[in-house]
Amino acid sequence: MSNFPWLTVSGAIPLVGTLAVCLTPGRSAPGSDADRRSRDLLVKRIALVFTLITLGVTIAMAVAFKPGGPRFQFTQVYQWIPQFGVHYAVGADGIALVLILMTTVLMPVVILASWNDAEGSASPAGEAPPKRSVKTYFALLLVLETMMIGVFAATDVFLFYVFFEAMLIPMYFMIGSYGVGQRQYAAVKFLLYSLLGGLLMLVAVIALYVISAQSAVLHHQGSFLFTDLSRVVLDPTAQKWLFLGFFVAFAIKAPLWPFHTWLPDAATAAQPGAAVLLVGVLDKVGTFGMIRYCLDLFPSASHYFTPLVIALAVIGILYAAIVAIGQADLKRLIAYTSVSHFGLITLGIFAMTSQGQVGATLYMVNHGFATGALFLIAGFMIARRRSQQIADYGGVQKVAPVLAGLFLIAGLAGLAMPGLSTFVSEFLVLIGTFTRYEVAAALATVGIILAAIYILWMYQRTMTGPVREDVAAMPDLRARELWAVGPLIALVIVLGVYPKPVIDMINPAVHKTLVQAHSTDPVPPHPATVVLDTAAAHKNGSKP
Amino acid sequence: MTGSLAGALAGPGAAVATLPATGVQDLAWLLLAFPAAGAVILLLGGKRTNAWGHLLGCATSLAAFAYGVIAFVTMLGYPASQRSREVRVYDWIPAIGRFHVPLGLRLDQLSICFVLLITGVGSLILIYAIGYMSHDPERRRFFGYLNLFIAAMLLLVLADNYVALYAGWEGVGLASYLLIGFWQFKPSAAVAAKKAFIANRVGDLGLSLAIMLMFFTFGSVSFSGVFGAVHTASGGTITAIGLLLLLGACGKSAQLPLQSWLLDAMEGPTPVSALIHAATMVTAGVYLIVRSAPIFNLSSDARLAVTVVGAATLLFGAIIGCAKDDIKKALAGSTMSQIGYMMLAAGLGPVGYALAIAHLLSHGFFKAGLFLGAGSVKHGMNDEVDMRRFGGLATVMKITFVTFTFGYLAIIGIPPFSGFFTKDPIIDAAYSKGGTSGAILGTAALLGAGITAFYMTRVMFMTFGRKRRWDDGVHPHESPPVMTSPMVILAIGSLCAGGFLMLSSRLIDFLQPVVGTPPLSHGFFTPVSDISLAVVVVGAALGWLMYGRREVPVTAPHGSLVTVAARKDLYGDALNESVLMRPGQWLTRLSVYFDNRGIDGLVNTVAAIMGGSSGRMRKVQTGFVRSYALSMLIGALLLVGALLLVRL
């Protein structure tokens, strides 16, 4: 099975699903309301089945992955536009693999959670629900999954760029057409911002190609292949400009302070499911891009800009956390917490230590599950009360204890409670940063206090206190909703107690990235020696 | 401190090797597994476990206690130098560079003391809670949380490295949060819970920075790694680590300046106050410092800071205790004060570590007993906690009265009760420190003993003495046996624990391999303890004069300036509010405004200039799809053009 095209297959399945959804009869087909409902149900079931199959395939792929093997596995390289050195080239290292896994885990969850989101619901004012095509929504979700897998799997910079930009289109429609509130404003803002970054990256991509075509290493054959480009030695000035072109695109995507203002608007306007994909996966492409492309292709420029990036990251961590405390809107608050967490991820990447980068990558995965759960549960609550304002809730714990309990666990993951997955990643980022940038790490650690404030204050205002009249009849989570968030909460707990499988996949990939970026961990001034003795003692005495 | 002395002091903690656990001790993970399983079953099981949930909650705790006793007996079978044993449970965070956190448990003389205290006193309090919470429809959830607490607290004291300790440390903070806010529908409880968690997080900041600094300096976070290398680090680094650990200890143990959460924490059900906010969790800070003895041994500055915090808090808490009319808050002030004694002792270094632990253990008995007594009174008085509405309860609640009296005699330190054996040696040791600091610390501790006698006498007389000041319709009654029997056992502990631990230096010798050189014993009934007894008698007499002989008015009198200040927790909250909360709120508002108008405003202005007005931007959505397509096209053309250019 070693030659099985795992990545292509897992990317193709959702695409087939998209076609299947498109082939079902549409809204305009004849039939009664009941017929229409059953057609919609068919679409949802098709989408769910295809995302589950994709999940199964990627799990099998993860099992087949050899952490100790070559950096990129399941590789496939085909010429696409031979004249320009563009390839269809895919391959996964440990970092890409765990992010693909996170994506395919989130997809069925999101589909289950957005089961009834596409239809829209009557507004509080009593207006009829807007007429929207359920079919299109789920087709968009499926095609988005293909692109998300593609963007992580691509090992050709041009292919990466294509997926990077193409992802915007389904998300744009999901926010603009299916969102709530100021959805069109938010969608356009999202698009313009991403477009700006994308075009900068495009310029850099072209320039990179131009330079590669002049490089003797590649025999003056221009190439977009990542493996080719990482062999090209760029002169420092060119590196700096190209780094900026890529980095700004990724910093907008991630988003890093001060490029973050589109995210709260977009996440607030999107349906909870779309918000999960936006914050959980699309934004990770930014941080993934930093660790894969910025560090690997432009190592010396990365070192040159590190102080700046670290400063922006630390500002972002604290600033976004403080702004989150002051939010009155549930989804906006969660979006700002994510901006703060993206600051931590960026900090970990640019600390250039193994702990920092393993922590950052692990954080990308954990954040997807934890914040995903938080968004979804908030969404379930909002769907009941039809308000995103925190002030409209109170005492929910009394009427919906399961919802409140899961919300609390997801919230505690947001504040990095030990025992939950986010703690491991956050602590790794902080300790990895501390070994090189003590002050930055110490400032970032203040974020743990701010996180406690924004999460617990939100919990206090929504869930505790006397039961407000307008939530008194709120039903607890339904079976479908439990099936959606249950797996995420379970993952948050399991990966908090036993993160080893994921870390084992990430560890070698990070090691190779650090080698490529010419960075090694700082050596402690007074290294302890006893560690080895106890380890030896354990070998003799303890359990297998 | 000279180098050789430093080496000698560092010796005992570092020199004793930790061996792999064998036999029954190899199963030490069971200690965590029992209560953790209980918590999982009770919290996931939901209403289905209502009928038997409380019994399961007690059973898991008792099972852990039984295992603790077995492990303890096994340990006593080993020679003193081989009692430190380690069990590796599994690889929690696999090696990443130098960073590696295997989940290891260390059973040694220090941790076993805590294991027995946590599971022993914990089980008693859980049994008590069966009765105390019998009318609460959510009793099962309560037991689930308490099981979670016991598991986390055991992880805290058993962990063999600082990261796992930190996990337990935050875990008990979570359990405390959940239990203070157990009656969430009361806004005051929800606010108190959040406040406790956030104040604790400030302390956690210190602890996590300490761990980072350790890793930075030594490349290790395990006890054996850090303690083995600590003597090679510079004095400044060691002091910094010590001070950061102290910040962590202040948060968890409600010491100045992070004390204010503990009084509000009394919003939680009384068993919680007894177990978490008196006997165990709040003493974790003392554990942290004693466990980190090899670090503190090398920094006299850090030790001095610990003693100052301890001495200041012991007076601070005692003064607050004098003014509170709420029986639980008076006891909470007393808890702060008593932990102040422990911190003071721990800060004295090798002389005081064992004394701190001894006082911690005896305090665990008598303070838990006092809280359960207070809970019993509250139970009988329709949930009234205002001592001005008590009075005359000695005759109606005889068992409560007698057990509470035992606790009272123990805390004020009347021989042969516990406190006498564990508190007076601390005062003695503080004076023995010598110099100005020794005199100041000793006098503070002595004065604290007098104030303690005063406020505890006040509590006694206001609650049990003389005239009944009950509200109409209150019919106090003795609590059921399920509540009184734990109280009786704790009362016996209050009588015996101190003497048992301290006579013939039993505990000091036991702990010696872990915490170092035993202090020179001055014996008991030294001049210092005679003076201390005299001070205690004066304090108690004053209390009797003011609250025993005189009538206690039902409404509180205006009181002096000091009384008013003490009632308001000596303005701890006011200070927090004016220095932290208000500026914090302003900063938040400013940041939100800046984010909306500043950054986003700038962005929107740019967008508006580029695309007409921002108002139009919202309306002509479809136009942007087209322009997006257009820009894609331009991009593609650019790309093709560039590629052709390179080709040519």
CSV table of N, CA and C in Angstrom, one decimal, chain A residues 42-150:
chain,number,residue,atom,x,y,z
A,42,LEU,N,-31.7,14.2,1.9
A,42,LEU,CA,-30.8,13.3,1.1
A,42,LEU,C,-29.4,14.0,0.9
A,43,VAL,N,-29.5,15.3,0.6
A,43,VAL,CA,-28.2,16.1,0.4
A,43,VAL,C,-27.4,16.0,1.7
A,44,LYS,N,-28.0,16.3,2.8
A,44,LYS,CA,-27.3,16.3,4.1
A,44,LYS,C,-26.6,14.9,4.3
A,45,ARG,N,-27.4,13.9,4.1
A,45,ARG,CA,-26.9,12.5,4.3
A,45,ARG,C,-25.7,12.2,3.4
A,46,ILE,N,-25.8,12.6,2.1
A,46,ILE,CA,-24.7,12.4,1.2
A,46,ILE,C,-23.5,13.1,1.7
A,47,ALA,N,-23.7,14.4,2.1
A,47,ALA,CA,-22.5,15.1,2.6
A,47,ALA,C,-21.9,14.5,3.8
A,48,LEU,N,-22.7,14.0,4.7
A,48,LEU,CA,-22.2,13.4,6.0
A,48,LEU,C,-21.4,12.1,5.6
A,49,VAL,N,-22.0,11.3,4.7
A,49,VAL,CA,-21.4,10.0,4.4
A,49,VAL,C,-20.0,10.3,3.7
A,50,PHE,N,-20.0,11.3,2.8
A,50,PHE,CA,-18.7,11.5,2.1
A,50,PHE,C,-17.6,12.0,3.1
A,51,THR,N,-18.0,12.9,4.0
A,51,THR,CA,-17.0,13.4,4.9
A,51,THR,C,-16.6,12.3,5.9
A,52,LEU,N,-17.5,11.4,6.2
A,52,LEU,CA,-17.1,10.3,7.1
A,52,LEU,C,-16.1,9.4,6.4
A,53,ILE,N,-16.4,9.1,5.1
A,53,ILE,CA,-15.5,8.3,4.3
A,53,ILE,C,-14.1,8.9,4.2
A,54,THR,N,-14.1,10.2,4.0
A,54,THR,CA,-12.8,11.0,3.9
A,54,THR,C,-12.1,10.8,5.2
A,55,LEU,N,-12.8,11.0,6.3
A,55,LEU,CA,-12.2,10.8,7.6
A,55,LEU,C,-11.6,9.4,7.8
A,56,GLY,N,-12.3,8.4,7.4
A,56,GLY,CA,-11.8,7.1,7.5
A,56,GLY,C,-10.5,6.9,6.7
A,57,VAL,N,-10.5,7.5,5.5
A,57,VAL,CA,-9.3,7.3,4.6
A,57,VAL,C,-8.1,8.0,5.2
A,58,THR,N,-8.4,9.2,5.8
A,58,THR,CA,-7.2,10.0,6.4
A,58,THR,C,-6.7,9.3,7.6
A,59,ILE,N,-7.6,8.6,8.4
A,59,ILE,CA,-7.1,7.9,9.5
A,59,ILE,C,-6.2,6.8,9.1
A,60,ALA,N,-6.7,6.0,8.1
A,60,ALA,CA,-5.9,5.0,7.5
A,60,ALA,C,-4.5,5.5,7.1
A,61,MET,N,-4.6,6.7,6.5
A,61,MET,CA,-3.3,7.3,6.0
A,61,MET,C,-2.4,7.6,7.2
A,62,ALA,N,-3.0,8.1,8.2
A,62,ALA,CA,-2.2,8.4,9.4
A,62,ALA,C,-1.5,7.2,10.0
A,63,VAL,N,-2.3,6.1,9.9
A,63,VAL,CA,-1.7,4.8,10.4
A,63,VAL,C,-0.5,4.4,9.5
A,64,ALA,N,-0.7,4.6,8.2
A,64,ALA,CA,0.4,4.2,7.3
A,64,ALA,C,1.6,5.1,7.3
A,65,PHE,N,1.4,6.3,7.9
A,65,PHE,CA,2.5,7.3,8.0
A,65,PHE,C,3.6,6.8,8.9
A,66,LYS,N,4.9,6.9,8.4
A,66,LYS,CA,6.0,6.5,9.3
A,66,LYS,C,6.7,7.7,9.8
A,67,PRO,N,6.6,8.0,11.1
A,67,PRO,CA,7.2,9.3,11.6
A,67,PRO,C,8.7,9.3,11.4
A,68,GLY,N,9.3,8.1,11.4
A,68,GLY,CA,10.7,8.1,11.3
A,68,GLY,C,11.2,8.1,9.8
A,69,GLY,N,10.2,8.0,8.9
A,69,GLY,CA,10.6,7.9,7.5
A,69,GLY,C,11.0,9.2,6.9
A,70,PRO,N,10.9,9.2,5.5
A,70,PRO,CA,11.3,10.5,4.8
A,70,PRO,C,10.4,11.6,5.2
A,71,ARG,N,10.9,12.9,5.0
A,71,ARG,CA,10.1,14.0,5.4
A,71,ARG,C,8.7,14.0,4.8
A,72,PHE,N,8.7,14.0,3.5
A,72,PHE,CA,7.4,14.0,2.8
A,72,PHE,C,7.0,12.5,2.4
A,73,GLN,N,5.8,12.1,2.8
A,73,GLN,CA,5.4,10.8,2.4
A,73,GLN,C,4.1,10.9,1.6
A,74,PHE,N,3.7,9.8,1.0
A,74,PHE,CA,2.6,9.7,0.1
A,74,PHE,C,2.8,10.7,-1.0
A,75,THR,N,4.0,10.9,-1.5
A,75,THR,CA,4.2,11.9,-2.5
A,75,THR,C,3.8,11.5,-3.9
A,76,GLN,N,3.3,12.4,-4.7
A,76,GLN,CA,3.0,12.2,-6.1
A,76,GLN,C,3.4,13.5,-6.8
A,77,VAL,N,4.1,13.3,-7.9
A,77,VAL,CA,4.5,14.5,-8.6
A,77,VAL,C,4.2,14.2,-10.1
A,78,TYR,N,3.3,15.0,-10.7
A,78,TYR,CA,3.0,15.0,-12.1
A,78,TYR,C,3.2,16.4,-12.7
A,79,GLN,N,3.7,16.4,-13.9
A,79,GLN,CA,3.8,17.7,-14.5
A,79,GLN,C,2.4,18.2,-14.8
A,80,TRP,N,2.2,19.5,-14.6
A,80,TRP,CA,0.9,20.1,-14.8
A,80,TRP,C,1.0,21.0,-16.0
A,81,ILE,N,1.8,22.1,-15.9
A,81,ILE,CA,2.1,23.0,-16.9
A,81,ILE,C,3.6,22.9,-17.1
A,82,PRO,N,4.1,22.0,-17.9
A,82,PRO,CA,5.5,21.7,-18.0
A,82,PRO,C,6.3,23.0,-18.5
A,83,GLN,N,5.7,23.8,-19.3
A,83,GLN,CA,6.4,25.0,-19.8
A,83,GLN,C,6.8,25.9,-18.6
A,84,PHE,N,6.0,25.9,-17.6
A,84,PHE,CA,6.3,26.8,-16.5
A,84,PHE,C,6.8,26.1,-15.2
A,85,GLY,N,7.1,24.8,-15.3
A,85,GLY,CA,7.6,24.1,-14.2
A,85,GLY,C,6.5,24.0,-13.1
A,86,VAL,N,5.2,24.0,-13.5
A,86,VAL,CA,4.2,23.8,-12.5
A,86,VAL,C,3.8,22.3,-12.4
A,87,HIS,N,3.7,21.8,-11.2
A,87,HIS,CA,3.5,20.4,-11.0
A,87,HIS,C,2.2,20.2,-10.2
A,88,TYR,N,1.6,19.1,-10.4
A,88,TYR,CA,0.6,18.6,-9.4
A,88,TYR,C,1.5,17.8,-8.5
A,89,ALA,N,1.9,18.3,-7.4
A,89,ALA,CA,2.8,17.6,-6.5
A,89,ALA,C,2.2,17.7,-5.1
A,90,VAL,N,2.0,16.5,-4.5
A,90,VAL,CA,1.5,16.5,-3.1
A,90,VAL,C,2.4,15.6,-2.3
A,91,GLY,N,2.3,15.8,-1.0
A,91,GLY,CA,3.1,15.0,-0.1
A,91,GLY,C,2.8,15.6,1.3
A,92,ALA,N,3.0,14.7,2.3
A,92,ALA,CA,2.6,15.2,3.7
A,92,ALA,C,3.8,14.9,4.6
A,93,ASP,N,4.2,16.0,5.4
A,93,ASP,CA,5.1,15.7,6.5
A,93,ASP,C,4.2,15.6,7.7
A,94,GLY,N,4.8,15.4,8.9
A,94,GLY,CA,3.9,15.2,10.1
A,94,GLY,C,3.0,16.4,10.4
A,95,ILE,N,3.6,17.6,10.1
A,95,ILE,CA,2.8,18.8,10.3
A,95,ILE,C,1.6,18.9,9.5
A,96,ALA,N,1.8,18.7,8.1
A,96,ALA,CA,0.6,18.7,7.2
A,96,ALA,C,-0.4,17.6,7.6
A,97,LEU,N,0.2,16.4,7.9
A,97,LEU,CA,-0.7,15.3,8.2
A,97,LEU,C,-1.6,15.6,9.3
A,98,VAL,N,-1.1,16.1,10.4
A,98,VAL,CA,-2.0,16.3,11.6
A,98,VAL,C,-3.0,17.4,11.3
A,99,LEU,N,-2.7,18.3,10.4
A,99,LEU,CA,-3.6,19.4,10.1
A,99,LEU,C,-4.7,18.8,9.1
A,100,ILE,N,-4.3,17.9,8.2
A,100,ILE,CA,-5.3,17.3,7.4
A,100,ILE,C,-6.3,16.5,8.2
A,101,LEU,N,-5.7,15.7,9.2
A,101,LEU,CA,-6.5,14.9,10.1
A,101,LEU,C,-7.5,15.8,10.8
A,102,MET,N,-7.0,17.0,11.3
A,102,MET,CA,-7.9,17.9,12.0
A,102,MET,C,-9.0,18.3,11.1
A,103,THR,N,-8.7,18.6,9.9
A,103,THR,CA,-9.7,19.1,8.9
A,103,THR,C,-10.8,18.0,8.7
A,104,THR,N,-10.3,16.8,8.5
A,104,THR,CA,-11.3,15.7,8.2
A,104,THR,C,-12.1,15.3,9.4
A,105,VAL,N,-11.6,15.6,10.6
A,105,VAL,CA,-12.4,15.3,11.8
A,105,VAL,C,-13.4,16.4,11.9
A,106,LEU,N,-13.0,17.6,11.6
A,106,LEU,CA,-14.0,18.7,11.8
A,106,LEU,C,-15.1,18.7,10.8
A,107,MET,N,-14.9,18.1,9.6
A,107,MET,CA,-15.9,18.2,8.6
A,107,MET,C,-17.2,17.5,8.9
A,108,PRO,N,-17.2,16.2,9.3
A,108,PRO,CA,-18.5,15.6,9.7
A,108,PRO,C,-19.1,16.3,10.9
A,109,VAL,N,-18.3,16.8,11.8
A,109,VAL,CA,-18.8,17.5,12.9
A,109,VAL,C,-19.6,18.7,12.5
A,110,VAL,N,-18.9,19.5,11.6
A,110,VAL,CA,-19.6,20.7,11.1
A,110,VAL,C,-20.8,20.4,10.4
A,111,ILE,N,-20.8,19.4,9.6
A,111,ILE,CA,-22.0,19.0,8.8
A,111,ILE,C,-23.2,18.7,9.7
A,112,LEU,N,-22.9,17.9,10.7
A,112,LEU,CA,-23.9,17.5,11.7
A,112,LEU,C,-24.4,18.8,12.4
A,113,ALA,N,-23.5,19.6,12.8
A,113,ALA,CA,-23.9,20.8,13.6
A,113,ALA,C,-24.6,21.8,12.7
A,114,SER,N,-24.3,21.9,11.4
A,114,SER,CA,-25.1,22.9,10.6
A,114,SER,C,-26.2,22.2,9.8
A,115,TRP,N,-26.7,21.1,10.3
A,115,TRP,CA,-27.8,20.4,9.7
A,115,TRP,C,-29.0,21.3,9.3
A,116,ASN,N,-29.3,22.2,10.2
A,116,ASN,CA,-30.5,23.0,9.9
A,116,ASN,C,-30.1,24.5,9.7
A,117,ASP,N,-28.8,24.8,9.5
A,117,ASP,CA,-28.4,26.2,9.4
A,117,ASP,C,-28.7,26.7,8.0
A,118,ALA,N,-28.6,25.9,7.0
A,118,ALA,CA,-28.7,26.4,5.7
A,118,ALA,C,-30.1,27.0,5.4
A,119,GLU,N,-31.1,26.3,5.9
A,119,GLU,CA,-32.5,26.7,5.7
A,119,GLU,C,-32.7,28.1,6.2
A,120,GLY,N,-32.0,28.5,7.2
A,120,GLY,CA,-32.2,29.8,7.8
A,120,GLY,C,-33.4,29.6,8.7
A,121,SER,N,-33.6,30.6,9.6
A,121,SER,CA,-34.7,30.5,10.5
A,121,SER,C,-35.4,31.8,10.6
A,122,ALA,N,-36.7,31.8,11.1
A,122,ALA,CA,-37.4,33.0,11.2
A,122,ALA,C,-36.7,33.9,12.1
A,123,SER,N,-36.6,35.2,11.7
A,123,SER,CA,-35.9,36.2,12.5
A,123,SER,C,-36.8,36.5,13.7
A,124,PRO,N,-36.3,37.1,14.8
A,124,PRO,CA,-37.1,37.4,16.0
A,124,PRO,C,-38.2,38.3,15.6
A,125,ALA,N,-38.0,39.1,14.6
A,125,ALA,CA,-39.1,40.0,14.2
A,125,ALA,C,-40.3,39.3,13.6
A,126,GLY,N,-40.1,38.0,13.3
A,126,GLY,CA,-41.2,37.3,12.7
A,126,GLY,C,-41.2,37.2,11.2
A,127,GLU,N,-40.1,37.7,10.6
A,127,GLU,CA,-40.1,37.6,9.1
A,127,GLU,C,-39.9,36.1,8.7
A,128,ALA,N,-40.3,35.8,7.5
A,128,ALA,CA,-40.2,34.5,7.0
A,128,ALA,C,-38.7,34.2,6.8
A,129,PRO,N,-38.4,32.9,7.0
A,129,PRO,CA,-37.0,32.5,6.8
A,129,PRO,C,-36.6,32.8,5.3
A,130,PRO,N,-35.3,33.3,5.1
A,130,PRO,CA,-34.9,33.5,3.7
A,130,PRO,C,-34.9,32.3,2.9
A,131,LYS,N,-35.1,32.4,1.6
A,131,LYS,CA,-35.1,31.2,0.8
A,131,LYS,C,-33.7,30.9,0.4
A,132,ARG,N,-33.1,29.8,0.8
A,132,ARG,CA,-31.8,29.5,0.5
A,132,ARG,C,-31.7,28.0,0.0
A,133,SER,N,-30.7,27.8,-0.8
A,133,SER,CA,-30.6,26.4,-1.3
A,133,SER,C,-29.7,25.6,-0.4
A,134,VAL,N,-30.3,24.6,0.2
A,134,VAL,CA,-29.6,23.7,1.1
A,134,VAL,C,-28.5,22.9,0.3
A,135,LYS,N,-28.9,22.6,-0.9
A,135,LYS,CA,-28.0,21.8,-1.8
A,135,LYS,C,-26.7,22.6,-2.0
A,136,THR,N,-26.8,23.9,-2.3
A,136,THR,CA,-25.6,24.6,-2.6
A,136,THR,C,-24.7,24.7,-1.3
A,137,TYR,N,-25.3,24.9,-0.1
A,137,TYR,CA,-24.5,25.1,1.1
A,137,TYR,C,-23.7,23.8,1.3
A,138,PHE,N,-24.3,22.7,1.2
A,138,PHE,CA,-23.5,21.4,1.5
A,138,PHE,C,-22.5,21.1,0.3
A,139,ALA,N,-22.9,21.5,-0.9
A,139,ALA,CA,-21.9,21.4,-2.0
A,139,ALA,C,-20.7,22.3,-1.7
A,140,LEU,N,-20.9,23.5,-1.2
A,140,LEU,CA,-19.8,24.4,-0.9
A,140,LEU,C,-18.9,23.8,0.2
A,141,LEU,N,-19.6,23.2,1.2
A,141,LEU,CA,-18.8,22.6,2.3
A,141,LEU,C,-17.9,21.5,1.8
A,142,LEU,N,-18.5,20.7,0.9
A,142,LEU,CA,-17.7,19.6,0.4
A,142,LEU,C,-16.5,20.0,-0.5
A,143,VAL,N,-16.8,21.0,-1.3
A,143,VAL,CA,-15.7,21.4,-2.2
A,143,VAL,C,-14.7,22.2,-1.4
A,144,LEU,N,-15.1,22.8,-0.3
A,144,LEU,CA,-14.1,23.5,0.6
A,144,LEU,C,-13.2,22.4,1.2
A,145,GLU,N,-13.8,21.3,1.5
A,145,GLU,CA,-12.9,20.3,2.2
A,145,GLU,C,-11.8,19.8,1.2
A,146,THR,N,-12.2,19.6,-0.1
A,146,THR,CA,-11.1,19.3,-1.0
A,146,THR,C,-10.0,20.3,-1.0
A,147,MET,N,-10.4,21.6,-1.1
A,147,MET,CA,-9.4,22.6,-1.1
A,147,MET,C,-8.6,22.7,0.1
A,148,MET,N,-9.2,22.4,1.3
A,148,MET,CA,-8.4,22.5,2.5
A,148,MET,C,-7.4,21.4,2.6
A,149,ILE,N,-7.9,20.2,2.1
A,149,ILE,CA,-6.9,19.1,2.1
A,149,ILE,C,-5.8,19.4,1.1
A,150,GLY,N,-6.2,20.0,0.0
A,150,GLY,CA,-5.2,20.3,-1.1
A,150,GLY,C,-4.2,21.3,-0.6
